[in-house]
Amino acid sequence: MASILHVDPSPRGDRSKSRQLAKKFIDAWQDLHRDDVITYRDLRQTPVPHVTEDWIAASFTAPEALTPEMTELLKFSDELVNEFLAADRCVFSVPMYNFSIPSNFKAYIDQVVRVGRTFTEEDGQVKGLANGKKVLFITSRGVEFEAGSPYEGWDSQEPALRYAFQYIGVSDIQFIHANGLDMGGGAKTGARRSTI
């Protein structure tokens, strides 16, 4: 039995392509792995606040030195981090906005990439603490990014996601890209077989 965290950041509801694709994936997964436990978080329903100067100060304060106000500032972040660390596998459905990720998912990453929680610094070196976890990104993109396309090299989405999660120790990262969704004629998918 595995624990799977499924996060939908798209601000669009049922019209969201990334949500639709992730739901199909999760439904198919559950058919094959009935004992797995799915934890679902909808960032449209529970928006993630952007970090502030006070939040940053609190996140870099030793736990024993936190004031009640600092503890309160980190409360939601702690909830997100605990949820993330408790999962064996994560499925993130991420639409592409302006060649990168939606701001609410960047806010999610900023709340989860936490010193002392998901990474540490030792002798000037960063050490990720989320080792052994599998992460799958299911993305929806309006155009093609393959070699020879007009947008070749414009993809800032996959690198940003890959580097952020590698930084905290995740080495098993996979992508299923649904490309060309705004080009007509149906989606051209660069889907790869996944083994989350």
Tab-separated table of C-alpha atoms in Angstrom:
chain	number	residue	atom	x	y	z
A	1	MET	CA	0.000	0.000	0.000
A	2	ALA	CA	1.361	3.396	-0.993
A	3	SER	CA	0.452	6.937	-0.008
A	4	ILE	CA	-0.081	9.258	-2.974
A	5	LEU	CA	-0.390	13.034	-2.838
A	6	HIS	CA	-2.365	14.511	-5.746
A	7	VAL	CA	-2.217	18.300	-6.132
A	8	ASP	CA	-4.224	20.332	-8.672
A	9	PRO	CA	-3.068	23.965	-8.957
A	10	SER	CA	-5.075	25.085	-11.998
A	11	PRO	CA	-7.413	27.984	-11.162
A	12	ARG	CA	-9.804	26.636	-13.787
A	13	GLY	CA	-12.395	24.152	-12.606
A	14	ASP	CA	-13.776	21.354	-14.757
A	15	ARG	CA	-12.550	23.126	-17.921
A	16	SER	CA	-8.936	22.595	-16.879
A	17	LYS	CA	-7.093	20.188	-19.180
A	18	SER	CA	-4.421	19.448	-16.581
A	19	ARG	CA	-7.091	18.551	-14.008
A	20	GLN	CA	-8.881	16.303	-16.517
A	21	LEU	CA	-5.682	14.469	-17.432
A	22	ALA	CA	-4.616	14.003	-13.814
A	23	LYS	CA	-8.064	12.713	-12.843
A	24	LYS	CA	-7.908	10.096	-15.604
A	25	PHE	CA	-4.461	9.058	-14.421
A	26	ILE	CA	-5.476	8.839	-10.746
A	27	ASP	CA	-8.684	6.925	-11.592
A	28	ALA	CA	-6.710	4.407	-13.657
A	29	TRP	CA	-4.094	4.135	-10.911
A	30	GLN	CA	-6.748	3.441	-8.267
A	31	ASP	CA	-8.272	0.718	-10.441
A	32	LEU	CA	-4.916	-1.071	-10.381
A	33	HIS	CA	-3.873	-0.209	-6.801
A	34	ARG	CA	-7.032	-0.289	-4.719
A	35	ASP	CA	-5.232	-0.238	-1.373
A	36	ASP	CA	-3.283	2.936	-2.077
A	37	VAL	CA	-4.334	6.003	-0.119
A	38	ILE	CA	-4.832	9.218	-2.108
A	39	THR	CA	-4.521	12.609	-0.411
A	40	TYR	CA	-5.965	15.329	-2.619
A	41	ARG	CA	-5.233	19.051	-2.443
A	42	ASP	CA	-6.951	21.567	-4.705
A	43	LEU	CA	-5.026	24.845	-4.707
A	44	ARG	CA	-8.044	26.544	-6.285
A	45	GLN	CA	-10.059	25.794	-3.138
A	46	THR	CA	-7.207	26.315	-0.651
A	47	PRO	CA	-4.991	29.066	-2.110
A	48	VAL	CA	-1.365	29.121	-1.045
A	49	PRO	CA	-0.090	32.466	0.229
A	50	HIS	CA	3.072	33.910	-1.241
A	51	VAL	CA	6.012	34.194	1.111
A	52	THR	CA	6.674	37.470	2.895
A	53	GLU	CA	9.691	38.953	4.637
A	54	ASP	CA	8.292	37.881	8.029
A	55	TRP	CA	7.670	34.337	6.719
A	56	ILE	CA	11.250	34.085	5.455
A	57	ALA	CA	12.592	35.239	8.831
A	58	ALA	CA	10.442	32.644	10.600
A	59	SER	CA	11.473	29.841	8.254
A	60	PHE	CA	15.165	30.506	8.965
A	61	THR	CA	14.648	30.663	12.743
A	62	ALA	CA	15.575	27.618	14.832
A	63	PRO	CA	12.439	25.759	16.020
A	64	GLU	CA	13.218	26.405	19.688
A	65	ALA	CA	13.513	30.161	19.033
A	66	LEU	CA	10.209	30.580	17.180
A	67	THR	CA	7.804	33.073	18.676
A	68	PRO	CA	4.062	32.271	18.733
A	69	GLU	CA	3.639	34.722	15.840
A	70	MET	CA	6.332	32.961	13.800
A	71	THR	CA	4.798	29.574	14.519
A	72	GLU	CA	1.470	30.856	13.257
A	73	LEU	CA	3.104	32.244	10.103
A	74	LEU	CA	4.580	28.793	9.342
A	75	LYS	CA	1.464	26.801	10.241
A	76	PHE	CA	0.128	26.368	6.688
A	77	SER	CA	3.609	25.705	5.329
A	78	ASP	CA	4.106	23.013	7.975
A	79	GLU	CA	0.819	21.421	6.885
A	80	LEU	CA	1.955	21.360	3.249
A	81	VAL	CA	5.417	20.041	4.114
A	82	ASN	CA	4.031	17.305	6.380
A	83	GLU	CA	1.584	16.251	3.673
A	84	PHE	CA	4.341	16.179	1.049
A	85	LEU	CA	6.817	14.262	3.214
A	86	ALA	CA	4.172	11.706	4.243
A	87	ALA	CA	3.535	10.716	0.613
A	88	ASP	CA	5.465	7.943	-1.111
A	89	ARG	CA	4.481	9.305	-4.508
A	90	CYS	CA	3.208	12.663	-5.726
A	91	VAL	CA	1.140	13.561	-8.771
A	92	PHE	CA	1.116	17.244	-9.650
A	93	SER	CA	-1.080	18.428	-12.535
A	94	VAL	CA	0.496	21.646	-13.752
A	95	PRO	CA	-0.746	23.786	-16.637
A	96	MET	CA	1.753	25.931	-18.474
A	97	TYR	CA	1.184	29.660	-18.102
A	98	ASN	CA	3.387	31.953	-20.188
A	99	PHE	CA	6.018	29.258	-20.683
A	100	SER	CA	6.284	28.398	-16.979
A	101	ILE	CA	4.087	27.440	-14.017
A	102	PRO	CA	1.073	29.164	-12.429
A	103	SER	CA	1.973	31.549	-9.601
A	104	ASN	CA	-0.028	29.526	-7.078
A	105	PHE	CA	2.092	26.446	-7.750
A	106	LYS	CA	5.246	28.545	-7.415
A	107	ALA	CA	3.830	29.685	-4.062
A	108	TYR	CA	3.280	26.001	-3.152
A	109	ILE	CA	6.905	25.191	-4.018
A	110	ASP	CA	8.121	28.179	-1.972
A	111	GLN	CA	6.147	26.924	1.047
A	112	VAL	CA	7.461	23.342	0.673
A	113	VAL	CA	11.135	24.057	-0.064
A	114	ARG	CA	12.033	24.744	3.574
A	115	VAL	CA	15.399	24.759	5.276
A	116	GLY	CA	15.405	22.234	8.099
A	117	ARG	CA	12.300	20.526	6.728
A	118	THR	CA	12.940	19.469	3.124
A	119	PHE	CA	16.600	20.430	2.834
A	120	THR	CA	19.565	21.244	5.051
A	121	GLU	CA	22.825	23.078	4.533
A	122	GLU	CA	25.990	21.419	5.757
A	123	ASP	CA	29.430	22.960	5.194
A	124	GLY	CA	28.033	25.169	2.466
A	125	GLN	CA	26.423	22.213	0.676
A	126	VAL	CA	22.686	21.675	0.245
A	127	LYS	CA	21.345	18.241	1.176
A	128	GLY	CA	17.788	17.313	0.193
A	129	LEU	CA	15.617	15.530	2.751
A	130	ALA	CA	12.872	14.213	0.436
A	131	ASN	CA	14.852	11.213	-0.778
A	132	GLY	CA	13.141	8.052	-2.003
A	133	LYS	CA	10.022	9.858	-3.168
A	134	LYS	CA	8.604	9.554	-6.691
A	135	VAL	CA	7.135	12.632	-8.359
A	136	LEU	CA	5.068	12.740	-11.546
A	137	PHE	CA	4.126	15.989	-13.285
A	138	ILE	CA	1.197	15.880	-15.701
A	139	THR	CA	1.327	19.082	-17.716
A	140	SER	CA	-0.917	20.764	-20.252
A	141	ARG	CA	0.621	23.116	-22.811
A	142	GLY	CA	-0.902	25.212	-25.546
A	143	VAL	CA	1.893	24.794	-28.094
A	144	GLU	CA	4.619	22.358	-29.136
A	145	PHE	CA	8.162	22.638	-27.787
A	146	GLU	CA	9.823	19.884	-29.804
A	147	ALA	CA	12.976	20.428	-31.849
A	148	GLY	CA	12.118	22.417	-34.944
A	149	SER	CA	8.972	24.002	-33.506
A	150	PRO	CA	8.718	27.815	-33.346
A	151	TYR	CA	8.893	27.525	-29.528
A	152	GLU	CA	11.874	25.194	-29.268
A	153	GLY	CA	13.878	26.188	-26.188
A	154	TRP	CA	11.086	28.307	-24.698
A	155	ASP	CA	9.975	25.724	-22.105
A	156	SER	CA	10.701	27.144	-18.646
A	157	GLN	CA	8.158	24.842	-17.004
A	158	GLU	CA	9.923	21.478	-16.898
A	159	PRO	CA	13.344	22.837	-15.861
A	160	ALA	CA	11.826	24.936	-13.052
A	161	LEU	CA	9.888	21.966	-11.680
A	162	ARG	CA	12.743	19.500	-12.076
A	163	TYR	CA	15.351	21.709	-10.376
A	164	ALA	CA	13.087	22.715	-7.463
A	165	PHE	CA	12.313	19.107	-6.562
A	166	GLN	CA	15.855	17.845	-7.195
A	167	TYR	CA	17.029	20.537	-4.779
A	168	ILE	CA	15.033	18.911	-1.956
A	169	GLY	CA	16.291	15.424	-2.764
A	170	VAL	CA	13.769	13.978	-5.216
A	171	SER	CA	15.663	12.042	-7.883
A	172	ASP	CA	12.788	10.045	-9.418
A	173	ILE	CA	10.958	12.744	-11.410
A	174	GLN	CA	8.817	12.012	-14.461
A	175	PHE	CA	6.795	14.173	-16.832
A	176	ILE	CA	3.780	13.485	-19.004
A	177	HIS	CA	3.338	16.488	-21.291
A	178	ALA	CA	0.131	17.127	-23.205
A	179	ASN	CA	1.449	19.503	-25.869
A	180	GLY	CA	-0.267	21.585	-28.520
A	181	LEU	CA	-3.648	21.834	-26.812
A	182	ASP	CA	-4.339	25.251	-28.356
A	183	MET	CA	-3.258	24.241	-31.843
A	184	GLY	CA	-6.462	22.502	-32.923
A	185	GLY	CA	-6.912	18.947	-34.086
A	186	GLY	CA	-6.674	17.523	-30.581
A	187	ALA	CA	-3.745	17.204	-28.232
A	188	LYS	CA	-0.433	15.958	-29.442
A	189	THR	CA	0.925	14.177	-26.432
A	190	GLY	CA	4.482	13.513	-25.559
A	191	ALA	CA	3.182	11.050	-22.993
A	192	ARG	CA	5.572	8.543	-21.583
A	193	ARG	CA	4.736	5.401	-19.643
A	194	SER	CA	4.805	6.194	-15.955
A	195	THR	CA	5.603	4.018	-12.976
A	196	ILE	CA	4.934	6.357	-10.090
